Amino acid sequence: MLDFTKEFKEVKIIPAVFWYIFTLFIVIVIASIKGILTGDMDLLDNENLLSLISTTLFIIILLYKFRVNKDKLLLMIKDYLEKINIKEIFGVVTTQICLSMGISLLLIGIVYFLFPDILNKLLSESSVAEASSYGGLFIAMIITVICAPLMEELLFRAIIFKRISKKFNIYIGVIISSLIFGLLHIELAIIGAFIFGIACCILYLKYKNILIPMTVHFFNNLLAFLPQLDLNATTDTSPMTNNDAISSIMFGSILLLIGLSFFIRFIINNKKYLKSGFSPKLSQDNIYLN
């Protein structure tokens, strides 16, 4: 079986983080200079467009650092098409949706009973749409559905998870990389993001092909983004009540239990792949053999 966890050049964590910060810095500097010279600061104020440009540049740099070429990419795509398990992919996505929605609803209900005024203010502010035009919506969709899965899987799974696992062990690699991944998703579903990171690590180990967790990430983000597609949709900004909070806790608990049961079953069915870990890198002569 082809193993694409070892057929590309290793990329270290610190240089990868440096290039991420550097690309973001360069894009902001160029946008600032353009704004000063032209007197038009619209580009600098467009956070989504700046994020799209910097993320795209970072992905290109990572692909170069991994020494991705046409032959290896085509071979990896062929391997992906032979290995992909649609049922498992949608099972993981369903698990993540149940967990994220369950945790969010549960936390919203609990926070309401502790700090009702603060929660209603936060919910009111979050109801304001970030994208006010179809152009802005399209950019936001590209970032969320395409760029984020590409960049985050390369960074968190193919670099951070892999490097930490080799330095310590697989379990530490899974926990630390998924914890960082979760902490950088600061919305209420941060715990769901942590669990999602664990699932993607296992899929990367199981299939030895980063395109598999990228696909799961793509469908997860696509489903999460769908509610934003209607710019004309009205949002209910009425304050939450005690009954709303109780319903939120009840439905959140049910979804959380369903998601946890799916996740535990996923772990049990795939625990053997955690024991296998990463194989030593093949020599250049053996890259296309197996």
PDB file of N, CA and C in Angstrom, residues 157-202:
ATOM      1  N   ARG A 157      -1.878  18.418  10.440  1.00  0.00           N
ATOM      2  CA  ARG A 157      -1.709  16.981  10.335  1.00  0.00           C
ATOM      3  C   ARG A 157      -0.372  16.596   9.704  1.00  0.00           C
ATOM      4  N   ALA A 158      -0.060  17.140   8.517  1.00  0.00           N
ATOM      5  CA  ALA A 158       1.143  16.716   7.803  1.00  0.00           C
ATOM      6  C   ALA A 158       2.424  17.285   8.408  1.00  0.00           C
ATOM      7  N   ILE A 159       2.312  18.338   9.223  1.00  0.00           N
ATOM      8  CA  ILE A 159       3.515  18.921   9.833  1.00  0.00           C
ATOM      9  C   ILE A 159       3.501  18.745  11.347  1.00  0.00           C
ATOM     10  N   ILE A 160       2.598  19.432  12.046  1.00  0.00           N
ATOM     11  CA  ILE A 160       2.615  19.428  13.512  1.00  0.00           C
ATOM     12  C   ILE A 160       2.384  18.030  14.081  1.00  0.00           C
ATOM     13  N   PHE A 161       1.319  17.367  13.655  1.00  0.00           N
ATOM     14  CA  PHE A 161       1.020  16.015  14.150  1.00  0.00           C
ATOM     15  C   PHE A 161       2.152  15.043  13.842  1.00  0.00           C
ATOM     16  N   LYS A 162       2.631  15.078  12.624  1.00  0.00           N
ATOM     17  CA  LYS A 162       3.666  14.135  12.203  1.00  0.00           C
ATOM     18  C   LYS A 162       4.976  14.381  12.935  1.00  0.00           C
ATOM     19  N   ARG A 163       5.386  15.644  13.052  1.00  0.00           N
ATOM     20  CA  ARG A 163       6.668  15.959  13.697  1.00  0.00           C
ATOM     21  C   ARG A 163       6.646  15.626  15.195  1.00  0.00           C
ATOM     22  N   ILE A 164       5.570  15.997  15.878  1.00  0.00           N
ATOM     23  CA  ILE A 164       5.477  15.725  17.313  1.00  0.00           C
ATOM     24  C   ILE A 164       5.406  14.213  17.567  1.00  0.00           C
ATOM     25  N   SER A 165       4.678  13.496  16.718  1.00  0.00           N
ATOM     26  CA  SER A 165       4.560  12.039  16.869  1.00  0.00           C
ATOM     27  C   SER A 165       5.908  11.360  16.736  1.00  0.00           C
ATOM     28  N   LYS A 166       6.724  11.830  15.804  1.00  0.00           N
ATOM     29  CA  LYS A 166       8.041  11.224  15.595  1.00  0.00           C
ATOM     30  C   LYS A 166       9.004  11.584  16.721  1.00  0.00           C
ATOM     31  N   LYS A 167       8.841  12.777  17.293  1.00  0.00           N
ATOM     32  CA  LYS A 167       9.738  13.202  18.367  1.00  0.00           C
ATOM     33  C   LYS A 167       9.367  12.535  19.695  1.00  0.00           C
ATOM     34  N   PHE A 168       8.074  12.352  19.934  1.00  0.00           N
ATOM     35  CA  PHE A 168       7.614  11.743  21.186  1.00  0.00           C
ATOM     36  C   PHE A 168       6.928  10.401  20.885  1.00  0.00           C
ATOM     37  N   ASN A 169       5.599  10.442  20.712  1.00  0.00           N
ATOM     38  CA  ASN A 169       4.869   9.249  20.280  1.00  0.00           C
ATOM     39  C   ASN A 169       3.548   9.666  19.642  1.00  0.00           C
ATOM     40  N   ILE A 170       2.861   8.706  19.055  1.00  0.00           N
ATOM     41  CA  ILE A 170       1.630   8.992  18.317  1.00  0.00           C
ATOM     42  C   ILE A 170       0.580   9.659  19.198  1.00  0.00           C
ATOM     43  N   TYR A 171       0.414   9.170  20.407  1.00  0.00           N
ATOM     44  CA  TYR A 171      -0.645   9.675  21.276  1.00  0.00           C
ATOM     45  C   TYR A 171      -0.403  11.134  21.667  1.00  0.00           C
ATOM     46  N   ILE A 172       0.838  11.476  21.972  1.00  0.00           N
ATOM     47  CA  ILE A 172       1.171  12.865  22.280  1.00  0.00           C
ATOM     48  C   ILE A 172       0.965  13.729  21.037  1.00  0.00           C
ATOM     49  N   GLY A 173       1.348  13.204  19.877  1.00  0.00           N
ATOM     50  CA  GLY A 173       1.170  13.935  18.628  1.00  0.00           C
ATOM     51  C   GLY A 173      -0.298  14.224  18.360  1.00  0.00           C
ATOM     52  N   VAL A 174      -1.147  13.219  18.550  1.00  0.00           N
ATOM     53  CA  VAL A 174      -2.592  13.390  18.332  1.00  0.00           C
ATOM     54  C   VAL A 174      -3.159  14.450  19.269  1.00  0.00           C
ATOM     55  N   ILE A 175      -2.837  14.346  20.554  1.00  0.00           N
ATOM     56  CA  ILE A 175      -3.404  15.248  21.556  1.00  0.00           C
ATOM     57  C   ILE A 175      -2.930  16.682  21.354  1.00  0.00           C
ATOM     58  N   ILE A 176      -1.611  16.873  21.206  1.00  0.00           N
ATOM     59  CA  ILE A 176      -1.084  18.237  21.111  1.00  0.00           C
ATOM     60  C   ILE A 176      -1.524  18.923  19.821  1.00  0.00           C
ATOM     61  N   SER A 177      -1.416  18.228  18.684  1.00  0.00           N
ATOM     62  CA  SER A 177      -1.804  18.849  17.415  1.00  0.00           C
ATOM     63  C   SER A 177      -3.297  19.160  17.392  1.00  0.00           C
ATOM     64  N   SER A 178      -4.110  18.268  17.945  1.00  0.00           N
ATOM     65  CA  SER A 178      -5.559  18.487  17.979  1.00  0.00           C
ATOM     66  C   SER A 178      -5.931  19.574  18.975  1.00  0.00           C
ATOM     67  N   LEU A 179      -5.176  19.661  20.072  1.00  0.00           N
ATOM     68  CA  LEU A 179      -5.427  20.707  21.068  1.00  0.00           C
ATOM     69  C   LEU A 179      -5.140  22.083  20.479  1.00  0.00           C
ATOM     70  N   ILE A 180      -4.015  22.214  19.777  1.00  0.00           N
ATOM     71  CA  ILE A 180      -3.688  23.487  19.132  1.00  0.00           C
ATOM     72  C   ILE A 180      -4.737  23.830  18.081  1.00  0.00           C
ATOM     73  N   PHE A 181      -5.130  22.827  17.304  1.00  0.00           N
ATOM     74  CA  PHE A 181      -6.159  23.006  16.284  1.00  0.00           C
ATOM     75  C   PHE A 181      -7.460  23.489  16.919  1.00  0.00           C
ATOM     76  N   GLY A 182      -7.830  22.887  18.042  1.00  0.00           N
ATOM     77  CA  GLY A 182      -9.062  23.279  18.721  1.00  0.00           C
ATOM     78  C   GLY A 182      -8.998  24.667  19.302  1.00  0.00           C
ATOM     79  N   LEU A 183      -7.867  25.016  19.920  1.00  0.00           N
ATOM     80  CA  LEU A 183      -7.713  26.325  20.558  1.00  0.00           C
ATOM     81  C   LEU A 183      -7.743  27.464  19.537  1.00  0.00           C
ATOM     82  N   LEU A 184      -7.325  27.190  18.321  1.00  0.00           N
ATOM     83  CA  LEU A 184      -7.334  28.222  17.285  1.00  0.00           C
ATOM     84  C   LEU A 184      -8.716  28.393  16.660  1.00  0.00           C
ATOM     85  N   HIS A 185      -9.652  27.524  17.035  1.00  0.00           N
ATOM     86  CA  HIS A 185     -11.046  27.691  16.618  1.00  0.00           C
ATOM     87  C   HIS A 185     -11.799  28.200  17.837  1.00  0.00           C
ATOM     88  N   ILE A 186     -11.854  29.516  17.971  1.00  0.00           N
ATOM     89  CA  ILE A 186     -12.267  30.140  19.225  1.00  0.00           C
ATOM     90  C   ILE A 186     -13.777  30.217  19.417  1.00  0.00           C
ATOM     91  N   GLU A 187     -14.552  29.687  18.457  1.00  0.00           N
ATOM     92  CA  GLU A 187     -15.991  29.700  18.645  1.00  0.00           C
ATOM     93  C   GLU A 187     -16.385  28.731  19.758  1.00  0.00           C
ATOM     94  N   LEU A 188     -17.675  28.694  20.098  1.00  0.00           N
ATOM     95  CA  LEU A 188     -18.148  27.865  21.207  1.00  0.00           C
ATOM     96  C   LEU A 188     -17.864  26.390  21.008  1.00  0.00           C
ATOM     97  N   ALA A 189     -17.685  25.952  19.752  1.00  0.00           N
ATOM     98  CA  ALA A 189     -17.475  24.529  19.473  1.00  0.00           C
ATOM     99  C   ALA A 189     -16.004  24.143  19.508  1.00  0.00           C
ATOM    100  N   ILE A 190     -15.216  24.785  20.346  1.00  0.00           N
ATOM    101  CA  ILE A 190     -13.777  24.534  20.420  1.00  0.00           C
ATOM    102  C   ILE A 190     -13.492  23.071  20.788  1.00  0.00           C
ATOM    103  N   ILE A 191     -14.321  22.499  21.665  1.00  0.00           N
ATOM    104  CA  ILE A 191     -14.130  21.096  22.046  1.00  0.00           C
ATOM    105  C   ILE A 191     -14.422  20.195  20.850  1.00  0.00           C
ATOM    106  N   GLY A 192     -15.438  20.554  20.080  1.00  0.00           N
ATOM    107  CA  GLY A 192     -15.752  19.802  18.872  1.00  0.00           C
ATOM    108  C   GLY A 192     -14.608  19.839  17.880  1.00  0.00           C
ATOM    109  N   ALA A 193     -13.939  20.998  17.771  1.00  0.00           N
ATOM    110  CA  ALA A 193     -12.791  21.126  16.868  1.00  0.00           C
ATOM    111  C   ALA A 193     -11.638  20.245  17.337  1.00  0.00           C
ATOM    112  N   PHE A 194     -11.464  20.151  18.648  1.00  0.00           N
ATOM    113  CA  PHE A 194     -10.422  19.284  19.220  1.00  0.00           C
ATOM    114  C   PHE A 194     -10.690  17.820  18.850  1.00  0.00           C
ATOM    115  N   ILE A 195     -11.929  17.387  19.009  1.00  0.00           N
ATOM    116  CA  ILE A 195     -12.290  16.007  18.675  1.00  0.00           C
ATOM    117  C   ILE A 195     -12.173  15.776  17.170  1.00  0.00           C
ATOM    118  N   PHE A 196     -12.567  16.774  16.382  1.00  0.00           N
ATOM    119  CA  PHE A 196     -12.449  16.683  14.927  1.00  0.00           C
ATOM    120  C   PHE A 196     -10.983  16.526  14.525  1.00  0.00           C
ATOM    121  N   GLY A 197     -10.090  17.234  15.217  1.00  0.00           N
ATOM    122  CA  GLY A 197      -8.662  17.108  14.951  1.00  0.00           C
ATOM    123  C   GLY A 197      -8.165  15.689  15.207  1.00  0.00           C
ATOM    124  N   ILE A 198      -8.653  15.068  16.278  1.00  0.00           N
ATOM    125  CA  ILE A 198      -8.280  13.683  16.585  1.00  0.00           C
ATOM    126  C   ILE A 198      -8.722  12.752  15.457  1.00  0.00           C
ATOM    127  N   ALA A 199      -9.961  12.933  14.989  1.00  0.00           N
ATOM    128  CA  ALA A 199     -10.485  12.092  13.906  1.00  0.00           C
ATOM    129  C   ALA A 199      -9.650  12.247  12.638  1.00  0.00           C
ATOM    130  N   CYS A 200      -9.252  13.478  12.310  1.00  0.00           N
ATOM    131  CA  CYS A 200      -8.448  13.720  11.105  1.00  0.00           C
ATOM    132  C   CYS A 200      -7.055  13.107  11.237  1.00  0.00           C
ATOM    133  N   CYS A 201      -6.488  13.127  12.445  1.00  0.00           N
ATOM    134  CA  CYS A 201      -5.191  12.484  12.675  1.00  0.00           C
ATOM    135  C   CYS A 201      -5.293  10.979  12.414  1.00  0.00           C
ATOM    136  N   ILE A 202      -6.348  10.367  12.912  1.00  0.00           N
ATOM    137  CA  ILE A 202      -6.542   8.926  12.723  1.00  0.00           C
ATOM    138  C   ILE A 202      -6.737   8.599  11.242  1.00  0.00           C
TER     139      ILE A 202
END
